[in-house]
XYZ file of C-alpha atoms in Angstrom:
657
model
C -24.747 198.385 173.755
C -22.848 196.613 176.537
C -20.423 195.149 174.024
C -19.836 198.592 172.510
C -19.168 200.111 175.932
C -16.725 197.295 176.718
C -14.941 197.875 173.416
C -14.766 201.625 174.011
C -13.426 201.077 177.511
C -10.689 198.738 176.243
C -9.757 201.182 173.503
C -9.652 204.052 175.964
C -7.524 202.024 178.380
C -5.005 201.058 175.675
C -4.911 204.625 174.392
C -4.291 205.917 177.925
C -1.426 203.488 178.429
C 0.063 204.516 175.103
C -0.149 208.210 176.016
C 1.368 207.592 179.412
C 4.221 205.620 177.886
C 4.777 208.343 175.271
C 4.916 211.076 177.902
C 7.321 209.000 179.967
C 9.644 208.388 177.017
C 9.476 212.034 176.016
C 10.315 213.255 179.501
C 13.193 210.797 179.869
C 14.797 210.920 176.441
C 13.195 213.169 173.841
C 12.784 216.264 175.953
C 15.837 218.451 175.853
C 17.387 218.858 179.292
C 17.029 222.240 180.913
C 20.558 223.563 180.944
C 19.580 226.826 182.560
C 21.011 228.762 179.611
C 20.814 228.808 175.848
C 24.242 230.163 174.973
C 25.983 226.785 174.691
C 28.902 225.796 172.459
C 27.934 224.658 168.952
C 26.586 221.128 168.634
C 26.491 218.674 165.696
C 23.129 217.192 164.617
C 21.974 214.473 167.011
C 19.528 211.570 167.062
C 16.577 211.205 169.420
C 17.196 209.386 172.675
C 20.887 208.529 172.146
C 22.050 211.996 171.132
C 25.568 211.834 169.656
C 26.391 208.334 170.875
C 26.442 206.904 167.348
C 29.095 209.435 166.312
C 31.392 208.500 169.185
C 31.180 204.710 168.854
C 31.774 204.640 165.101
C 35.546 204.119 165.570
C 38.252 204.697 168.183
C 37.122 207.306 170.718
C 39.889 209.828 170.034
C 39.546 209.293 166.276
C 35.782 209.859 166.479
C 36.313 213.050 168.457
C 38.951 214.117 165.922
C 36.475 213.723 163.046
C 33.858 215.747 164.911
C 36.279 218.564 165.704
C 37.638 218.730 162.163
C 34.091 219.025 160.771
C 32.267 221.131 163.368
C 34.972 222.958 165.341
C 37.391 222.497 168.214
C 34.909 223.465 170.974
C 31.661 221.476 170.852
C 28.670 220.600 172.999
C 27.600 216.932 172.799
C 24.875 214.850 174.422
C 24.738 211.131 175.236
C 21.194 210.415 176.402
C 20.827 213.198 179.002
C 24.540 213.512 179.844
C 26.077 216.823 178.788
C 29.595 216.785 177.306
C 31.944 219.569 176.240
C 34.554 218.406 173.719
C 37.832 220.362 173.549
C 40.242 219.714 170.677
C 42.302 222.895 170.653
C 45.499 223.746 172.497
C 44.364 227.336 173.056
C 41.022 226.281 174.578
C 42.743 223.681 176.760
C 45.181 226.331 177.951
C 42.323 228.669 178.875
C 40.406 225.969 180.763
C 43.358 224.700 182.802
C 44.647 228.190 183.497
C 41.363 229.819 184.529
C 39.127 226.876 185.523
C 41.723 224.508 187.004
C 40.001 224.102 190.385
C 36.599 223.936 188.714
C 37.667 220.931 186.586
C 39.652 219.125 189.286
C 37.270 216.156 189.498
C 37.397 213.214 187.132
C 33.761 212.938 186.130
C 30.796 210.571 186.203
C 32.218 207.505 187.910
C 29.932 204.914 189.459
C 31.124 204.789 193.051
C 30.412 201.109 193.678
C 30.913 199.818 190.140
C 34.228 201.208 188.937
C 37.396 199.264 188.527
C 40.047 198.843 191.205
C 38.037 199.813 194.294
C 36.658 202.869 192.536
C 35.312 204.839 195.500
C 38.712 204.554 197.230
C 40.804 205.172 194.120
C 43.171 208.111 194.336
C 43.146 208.567 190.561
C 39.340 208.635 190.360
C 38.600 210.359 193.673
C 36.714 213.673 193.531
C 38.537 216.835 194.447
C 38.510 217.029 198.241
C 40.398 216.287 201.443
C 41.261 212.683 200.540
C 42.576 213.598 197.107
C 44.617 216.512 198.503
C 46.158 214.283 201.180
C 47.087 211.512 198.734
C 48.407 214.008 196.184
C 50.704 215.525 198.806
C 51.817 212.093 200.009
C 52.500 210.910 196.461
C 54.524 213.868 195.210
C 56.534 214.270 198.431
C 57.153 210.729 199.701
C 55.913 208.002 197.376
C 57.166 209.325 194.023
C 59.123 212.389 195.091
C 62.765 213.097 194.161
C 64.153 211.495 197.318
C 62.042 208.357 196.855
C 63.148 208.037 193.235
C 66.768 208.471 194.288
C 66.438 205.711 196.906
C 64.972 203.301 194.368
C 67.476 204.068 191.606
C 69.369 200.827 192.251
C 66.163 198.804 191.865
C 65.514 200.183 188.395
C 69.170 199.762 187.391
C 69.051 196.092 188.369
C 65.896 195.478 186.342
C 67.394 197.294 183.354
C 70.418 194.983 183.460
C 68.116 191.967 183.579
C 66.271 193.245 180.519
C 69.600 193.680 178.749
C 70.637 190.123 179.650
C 67.323 188.713 178.382
C 67.577 190.608 175.102
C 71.204 189.547 174.697
C 70.226 185.914 175.205
C 67.545 186.263 172.520
C 70.005 187.975 170.217
C 72.583 185.202 170.545
C 69.901 182.671 169.578
C 68.677 184.955 166.776
C 65.165 184.822 168.204
C 62.411 187.345 167.610
C 61.485 189.441 170.644
C 58.084 190.717 171.704
C 59.135 194.143 172.963
C 55.944 194.575 174.967
C 56.313 191.272 176.822
C 59.963 191.893 177.702
C 59.406 195.485 178.781
C 56.411 194.439 180.894
C 58.809 192.461 183.110
C 60.989 195.568 183.500
C 58.186 197.949 184.428
C 56.197 195.504 186.548
C 59.158 194.253 188.602
C 60.504 197.786 189.039
C 57.183 199.090 190.334
C 56.632 196.039 192.556
C 60.075 196.381 194.123
C 59.456 200.065 194.709
C 56.097 199.210 196.251
C 56.966 196.151 198.335
C 60.762 196.203 198.534
C 60.873 192.976 196.540
C 59.680 191.401 193.338
C 56.606 189.241 193.793
C 57.188 187.488 190.482
C 58.861 184.566 192.227
C 56.147 183.884 194.776
C 53.046 181.818 194.046
C 52.595 183.283 190.582
C 51.151 186.476 192.078
C 52.945 188.682 189.563
C 51.383 186.824 186.642
C 47.966 187.197 188.255
C 48.539 190.895 188.840
C 49.775 191.467 185.285
C 46.766 189.655 183.820
C 44.382 191.643 186.019
C 45.989 194.922 184.992
C 45.821 193.992 181.309
C 42.204 192.867 181.670
C 41.337 196.038 183.549
C 42.855 198.331 180.928
C 41.064 196.336 178.237
C 37.760 197.155 179.912
C 38.292 200.912 180.140
C 35.816 201.556 177.329
C 33.150 199.459 179.063
C 33.859 201.200 182.357
C 33.509 204.595 180.667
C 30.199 203.684 179.034
C 28.966 202.206 182.301
C 29.805 205.439 184.112
C 28.330 207.768 181.484
C 25.126 205.777 180.958
C 24.588 204.952 184.621
C 22.175 207.797 185.354
C 19.754 207.307 182.420
C 19.777 203.496 182.639
C 19.412 203.219 186.397
C 15.846 204.532 186.037
C 15.029 201.177 184.445
C 17.131 199.169 186.895
C 19.810 198.463 184.271
C 23.493 198.446 185.189
C 25.718 198.154 182.132
C 28.659 195.697 182.318
C 28.281 195.468 186.097
C 29.096 191.758 186.294
C 32.319 191.999 184.273
C 33.565 195.136 185.988
C 32.845 193.897 189.485
C 34.570 190.582 188.698
C 37.843 192.342 187.903
C 37.469 194.690 190.864
C 36.816 191.853 193.328
C 39.780 189.822 192.100
C 42.043 192.854 192.442
C 40.809 193.408 195.980
C 41.386 189.757 196.950
C 44.917 189.777 195.560
C 45.834 193.027 197.295
C 44.347 191.801 200.578
C 46.635 188.744 200.511
C 49.665 190.895 199.747
C 48.753 193.406 202.458
C 48.205 190.716 205.107
C 51.547 189.140 204.251
C 53.215 192.528 204.442
C 51.732 193.306 207.847
C 52.893 189.961 209.256
C 56.440 190.707 208.125
C 56.406 194.370 209.086
C 58.931 193.916 211.879
C 61.246 192.013 209.561
C 61.043 194.700 206.855
C 61.249 197.727 209.092
C 63.503 199.782 206.822
C 60.532 201.977 205.873
C 61.976 202.726 202.460
C 59.354 201.144 200.227
C 55.993 202.634 199.347
C 53.799 200.099 201.121
C 55.569 200.810 204.421
C 54.929 204.523 203.967
C 51.245 203.845 203.317
C 51.002 201.597 206.375
C 52.695 204.305 208.443
C 50.142 206.853 207.228
C 47.377 204.328 207.947
C 48.500 203.947 211.568
C 49.076 207.659 212.111
C 45.964 208.854 213.920
C 47.172 212.459 213.782
C 47.455 212.534 209.995
C 45.634 215.157 207.949
C 43.368 212.419 206.614
C 42.828 208.970 208.118
C 43.072 206.395 205.346
C 41.881 202.794 205.679
C 42.936 199.442 204.227
C 40.831 199.894 201.111
C 42.611 203.166 200.418
C 45.988 201.405 200.621
C 44.880 198.597 198.314
C 43.381 200.995 195.814
C 46.368 203.352 195.754
C 48.700 200.381 195.325
C 46.752 199.138 192.314
C 46.588 202.676 190.929
C 50.372 203.010 191.048
C 51.072 199.529 189.695
C 48.488 199.842 186.940
C 49.509 203.357 185.989
C 53.213 202.492 186.007
C 53.211 199.279 183.981
C 50.770 199.006 181.101
C 50.991 202.644 180.034
C 54.802 202.615 180.022
C 54.852 199.379 178.023
C 52.672 200.929 175.319
C 54.787 204.092 175.278
C 58.056 202.153 174.851
C 56.565 200.141 171.994
C 55.376 203.273 170.193
C 58.712 205.077 170.591
C 60.745 202.058 169.445
C 58.427 201.660 166.446
C 58.963 205.317 165.512
C 62.737 204.922 165.831
C 62.763 201.821 163.628
C 60.653 203.621 161.025
C 62.985 206.650 161.177
C 66.551 205.289 160.876
C 68.112 208.761 160.698
C 66.658 209.657 164.089
C 67.824 206.308 165.455
C 71.356 206.874 164.194
C 71.568 210.377 165.641
C 70.317 209.131 169.009
C 72.872 206.317 168.982
C 75.692 208.734 168.201
C 74.714 210.884 171.184
C 74.604 207.886 173.527
C 77.941 206.547 172.272
C 79.554 209.950 172.736
C 78.213 210.566 176.265
C 77.994 207.037 177.701
C 80.423 205.041 175.572
C 80.328 201.289 175.068
C 81.963 200.071 178.274
C 78.835 200.268 180.439
C 75.076 200.487 180.241
C 73.259 203.789 180.201
C 72.275 205.007 183.670
C 69.668 207.386 185.017
C 72.407 209.890 185.846
C 73.210 210.099 182.115
C 69.752 211.281 181.057
C 70.299 215.012 181.838
C 73.351 214.875 179.548
C 71.365 213.319 176.676
C 69.076 216.083 175.344
C 68.287 214.278 172.103
C 67.151 211.184 174.027
C 64.835 213.393 176.082
C 63.523 214.941 172.865
C 62.857 211.496 171.355
C 60.855 210.442 174.421
C 58.829 213.671 174.449
C 58.127 213.449 170.726
C 56.978 209.851 171.077
C 54.601 210.819 173.887
C 53.320 213.750 171.850
C 52.307 211.532 168.942
C 51.210 208.558 171.041
C 49.968 209.595 174.503
C 49.010 206.670 176.718
C 45.610 208.250 177.417
C 44.542 210.130 174.265
C 41.336 211.348 175.937
C 41.199 213.022 179.366
C 37.972 213.376 181.351
C 37.098 216.097 183.855
C 33.903 217.454 185.403
C 32.798 221.081 185.701
C 31.887 221.315 189.387
C 30.034 224.595 188.838
C 28.780 226.641 185.921
C 31.211 228.967 184.151
C 31.996 230.716 180.885
C 34.606 229.505 178.390
C 35.241 231.406 175.165
C 32.038 233.348 175.772
C 29.894 230.201 175.985
C 27.994 229.110 179.080
C 29.019 225.762 180.562
C 26.354 224.375 182.962
C 27.211 222.703 186.235
C 28.049 218.951 186.158
C 29.007 219.049 182.480
C 31.567 216.414 181.509
C 34.750 217.847 179.977
C 36.366 215.625 177.331
C 39.838 216.835 176.365
C 41.204 215.139 173.253
C 44.937 215.366 174.000
C 45.624 213.269 170.900
C 44.370 216.164 168.757
C 45.645 218.941 171.030
C 49.231 217.734 170.639
C 48.762 217.551 166.862
C 47.311 221.040 166.595
C 48.821 222.642 163.446
C 48.456 226.065 165.058
C 50.991 225.031 167.700
C 53.224 222.393 166.136
C 54.946 222.615 162.781
C 54.359 219.444 160.709
C 52.420 217.903 163.609
C 52.071 214.437 162.021
C 55.832 214.005 161.581
C 58.108 212.308 164.111
C 60.576 215.148 164.602
C 62.397 215.205 167.981
C 64.291 218.336 166.924
C 61.186 220.384 167.729
C 61.943 219.824 171.444
C 65.499 221.058 171.044
C 64.126 224.548 170.347
C 63.276 226.585 167.303
C 60.648 224.308 165.705
C 57.511 225.468 167.483
C 55.429 228.170 165.870
C 54.725 229.803 169.215
C 58.370 230.279 170.121
C 60.212 228.500 172.886
C 59.250 224.902 173.567
C 59.377 225.442 177.316
C 56.683 228.073 176.897
C 54.530 225.491 175.126
C 54.947 223.066 177.989
C 54.282 225.751 180.565
C 51.137 226.902 178.761
C 49.666 223.385 178.840
C 49.836 222.665 175.139
C 51.931 219.542 175.673
C 49.702 217.180 177.668
C 50.927 213.550 177.582
C 50.209 213.244 181.321
C 47.116 215.433 181.469
C 47.023 219.006 182.674
C 46.378 221.095 185.738
C 46.454 219.819 189.293
C 45.001 216.451 188.206
C 47.989 215.734 185.970
C 49.715 212.381 186.468
C 51.936 212.519 189.607
C 54.252 209.834 188.206
C 55.479 211.766 185.177
C 59.047 212.056 186.523
C 59.243 208.293 187.034
C 57.819 207.730 183.558
C 60.474 209.917 181.918
C 63.201 208.034 183.817
C 61.970 204.555 182.859
C 61.316 205.533 179.254
C 64.703 207.224 178.905
C 66.765 204.356 180.304
C 64.810 201.599 178.520
C 64.875 203.302 175.120
C 68.497 204.341 175.625
C 69.621 200.798 176.506
C 67.874 199.209 173.519
C 69.395 201.770 171.156
C 72.845 201.621 172.768
C 73.217 197.835 172.776
C 71.304 196.485 169.782
C 70.377 196.940 166.169
C 66.794 195.959 165.376
C 65.556 193.973 162.386
C 61.874 193.627 161.439
C 59.899 191.739 158.821
C 59.232 194.242 156.078
C 60.307 197.820 155.591
C 58.129 199.594 158.162
C 56.462 198.808 161.463
C 52.673 198.624 161.293
C 51.469 201.645 163.284
C 47.788 200.657 163.404
C 46.077 201.449 166.710
C 44.161 198.833 168.696
C 40.422 199.071 169.271
C 38.363 198.450 172.375
C 40.309 200.420 174.992
C 40.728 204.046 175.986
C 44.492 203.524 176.277
C 46.503 203.981 173.097
C 48.093 200.640 172.195
C 49.388 198.968 169.048
C 47.002 196.674 167.186
C 49.886 194.322 166.376
C 52.567 193.620 169.012
C 55.978 195.012 168.133
C 58.143 191.993 167.315
C 61.687 192.356 166.039
C 65.029 190.584 166.197
C 67.823 192.218 168.240
C 71.339 192.172 166.822
C 74.127 192.806 169.373
C 76.407 195.710 168.667
C 80.173 195.251 168.891
C 81.610 195.907 171.396
C 78.885 195.198 173.931
C 78.638 197.027 177.278
C 80.079 195.212 180.279
C 77.594 193.965 182.845
C 78.211 194.977 186.420
C 79.501 192.891 189.309
C 76.048 193.280 190.853
C 74.534 191.131 188.117
C 76.928 188.262 188.871
C 75.951 188.257 192.530
C 72.231 188.498 191.768
C 72.395 185.693 189.186
C 74.280 183.531 191.649
C 71.738 184.237 194.387
C 68.817 183.590 192.030
C 70.167 180.214 190.901
C 70.991 179.181 194.459
C 67.599 180.197 195.874
C 65.802 178.490 192.979
C 67.587 175.210 193.647
C 66.879 175.412 197.375
C 63.212 176.255 196.845
C 62.381 173.847 194.029
C 64.593 170.844 194.747
C 65.140 171.247 198.507
C 68.612 169.836 198.020
C 72.156 171.050 198.310
C 73.163 174.657 197.844
C 75.871 174.980 195.239
C 76.882 178.463 196.292
C 78.953 180.169 193.671
C 79.186 177.191 191.313
C 76.838 177.131 188.354
C 75.281 174.404 186.261
C 75.955 174.673 182.586
C 72.338 174.140 181.516
C 71.084 176.944 183.790
C 73.365 179.666 182.431
C 72.073 182.182 179.901
C 72.897 181.103 176.374
C 74.813 184.307 175.716
C 77.316 183.621 178.486
C 77.804 179.822 178.335
C 81.443 178.705 178.577
C 83.270 177.067 175.728
C 84.681 174.450 178.061
C 83.980 173.253 181.570
C 85.587 175.236 184.336
C 87.841 172.954 186.337
C 87.163 174.916 189.499
C 83.417 174.547 189.035
C 83.708 170.803 188.544
C 85.976 170.407 191.527
C 83.256 171.919 193.692
C 80.435 169.867 192.187
C 77.324 168.480 193.734
C 79.205 165.524 195.210
C 80.162 167.761 198.129
C 77.144 168.640 200.219
C 77.191 172.102 201.730
C 75.309 173.815 204.454
C 73.191 176.651 203.017
C 74.327 178.796 205.978
C 78.035 178.385 205.179
C 79.742 181.762 205.611
C 82.820 182.845 203.676
C 85.464 184.213 206.045
C 86.942 186.309 203.239
C 84.020 188.307 201.785
C 81.426 187.636 204.509
C 78.704 186.325 202.175
C 76.882 183.019 202.647
C 76.584 180.025 200.343
C 80.275 179.221 199.808
C 83.558 178.704 201.617
C 86.693 180.828 201.493
C 88.467 178.434 199.127
C 85.623 178.902 196.612
C 85.356 182.688 196.851
C 85.439 184.359 193.455
C 87.413 187.234 194.876
C 90.309 184.842 195.606
C 90.204 182.267 192.806
C 88.834 184.530 190.069
C 85.620 184.672 188.118
C 84.332 181.590 186.234
C 85.094 181.339 182.545
C 81.541 182.166 181.496
C 81.947 185.656 182.936
C 83.510 187.829 180.237
C 84.794 191.369 179.810
C 84.483 192.968 176.373
C 83.697 189.546 174.901
C 87.012 187.971 176.058
C 87.108 185.024 178.478
C 88.887 185.562 181.766
C 92.363 184.043 182.109
C 94.378 183.370 185.217
C 95.262 187.038 185.626
C 91.644 187.991 186.015
C 92.172 191.259 187.870
C 92.855 194.042 185.395
C 92.495 197.773 185.271
C 89.376 197.328 183.082
C 87.831 195.075 185.713
C 88.573 197.636 188.425
C 87.262 200.559 186.366
C 84.140 198.662 185.223
C 83.341 197.563 188.767
C 84.009 201.000 190.273
C 81.806 202.874 187.779
C 78.744 200.694 188.302
C 75.849 202.432 190.137
C 75.195 201.313 193.676
C 73.313 202.579 196.695
C 76.118 201.998 199.232
C 77.596 204.744 201.373
C 80.408 204.949 203.913
C 77.850 204.556 206.693
C 76.090 201.426 205.379
C 76.652 198.720 202.833
C 74.491 197.883 199.835
C 71.976 195.147 200.629
C 72.085 193.707 197.093
C 75.816 193.471 196.327
C 77.526 194.269 199.678
C 79.863 196.621 197.817
C 80.991 198.405 200.986
C 82.280 195.142 202.376
C 83.842 194.094 199.068
C 85.429 197.465 198.380
C 88.127 197.190 201.040
C 89.230 193.853 199.647
C 89.240 195.108 196.066
C 91.270 198.178 197.037
C 93.806 195.811 198.559
C 94.005 193.805 195.332
C 94.233 196.985 193.301
C 97.247 198.132 195.321
C 98.907 194.737 194.828
C 98.243 194.915 191.095
C 99.766 198.390 190.906
C 102.861 197.245 192.820
C 103.326 194.233 190.545
C 102.870 196.366 187.450
C 105.467 198.970 188.429
C 107.885 196.341 189.753
C 108.073 194.833 186.279
């Protein structure tokens, strides 16, 4: 009897534990959440516990959402564990949401405050709709990335574009294959860094390489960060934090790097007191106690990483996609080249001021972003319950907008899968004028509503000039007939599975580089020798082995050899003619002429180096100088008076003969 009672007690105890565990599992996972309403959007069949997670992870996120929308409709209700999701894959539904519910969906979504990338709780891009976001939005669109700020930094981007051209030309002369993504990364990263810090950090302690690797690693973990954010609430009940170690590792390294940069910047604040770069504006807002919102150091570091990350990797992917489409569509490439040749010509590089006069180039960029948006899926959060298309949307529902499908909606775009820039020139859209489509939020490469990307104007500028330069200056040869357009897996950003590699072929004639590039190359070589060798400064003379391959001389310049390293110079030597340091008056290029390796229209300079072409080429180059102040990069205001003098002498000699 005692043994039977013991057995019954053990059985009852095990059965009780089993029932308790079953009730717990049912309440956590199997029980449908109480949405407070039954009139929800249609939902595909789901599995217990995980809901529709298996349907989303079967392939690329935007492709999985596209399959669901094509099978079940363009407005769906999904569930991942107990997280509610509304999937929108229609331009008309997106237009209704952003037009009527814009404020309601002005928050990003379920982001783990202490576990997200790049100082998540301080991130401007991920911040919830509130006072901090409003303050940073106003600061960004008015001062950091506003029209005046972009105008001030135009020279920075022009300089980096010329460097990209020189690098590609060097590769072309050697008939080397070029990784477009790697070369363009230097352009975008250095441009953004100079806009942020007033300088390029690529030459100091390898910090640029560290920052680039962190940005690439961070964008590669976007899928993990998304899953960690979405699954945080159901998994935290069991004390599980998904991918916490990996995500926090990247976040901590970003914070350490930005802290070093910020400390260095603060120590040199008096030296760099121009106040023109973005970091100075942020520090000014940080020290302004009467500002609308008092930001701290973490805000500055996070906003800096937001701008650098959002302005580098995404633009690199976009340029690769657009160039791949142009190579696969030679007729479009030829028409674009004809427009650039007609408007810009072949005597200079394309400039930002040319973009408004190049409508087909603008159409090519917009069409590339339509087919290949950097972020094919946009996330928002319904802050309160509402009705959309007659369906009830509960509070705290996650909105997933598949912009990849929205911008391929056949009800809006004619032949949506075709690369057809003419649709943005007017007359190709089924709904009428293209500007109406843009205004009605059916073209969403940068998101929609008040949470749209604040750097869209900068993106159009960088994309236009980079694509325009590569089309203007080079033909492109690839292995095979077509570029592989397969999309990469493992990230929420849209990138190519195989890097775009092709061989540039210089066009004839080639555009003339500006005088600015000579001065910058001279300064770079001189500073590199001083920093690395701690020896003599050669000033304006150049070593043959350090010149770009594309501009090496056919024979040694006698003037360069006469001023060789046998004569030691003081690095503070000041030229009494042009006022620049590093050389004496007898070695000034403005008096003795340019070295032989510097060419105009592919012809080496002779003794009569000053010609009308030289004057016209130099005069037409973009520069930030004005009558009140001289340009800090090329000192053109100081040089101009001298060159005007030489121009007058040349005119007198010409007419005297």
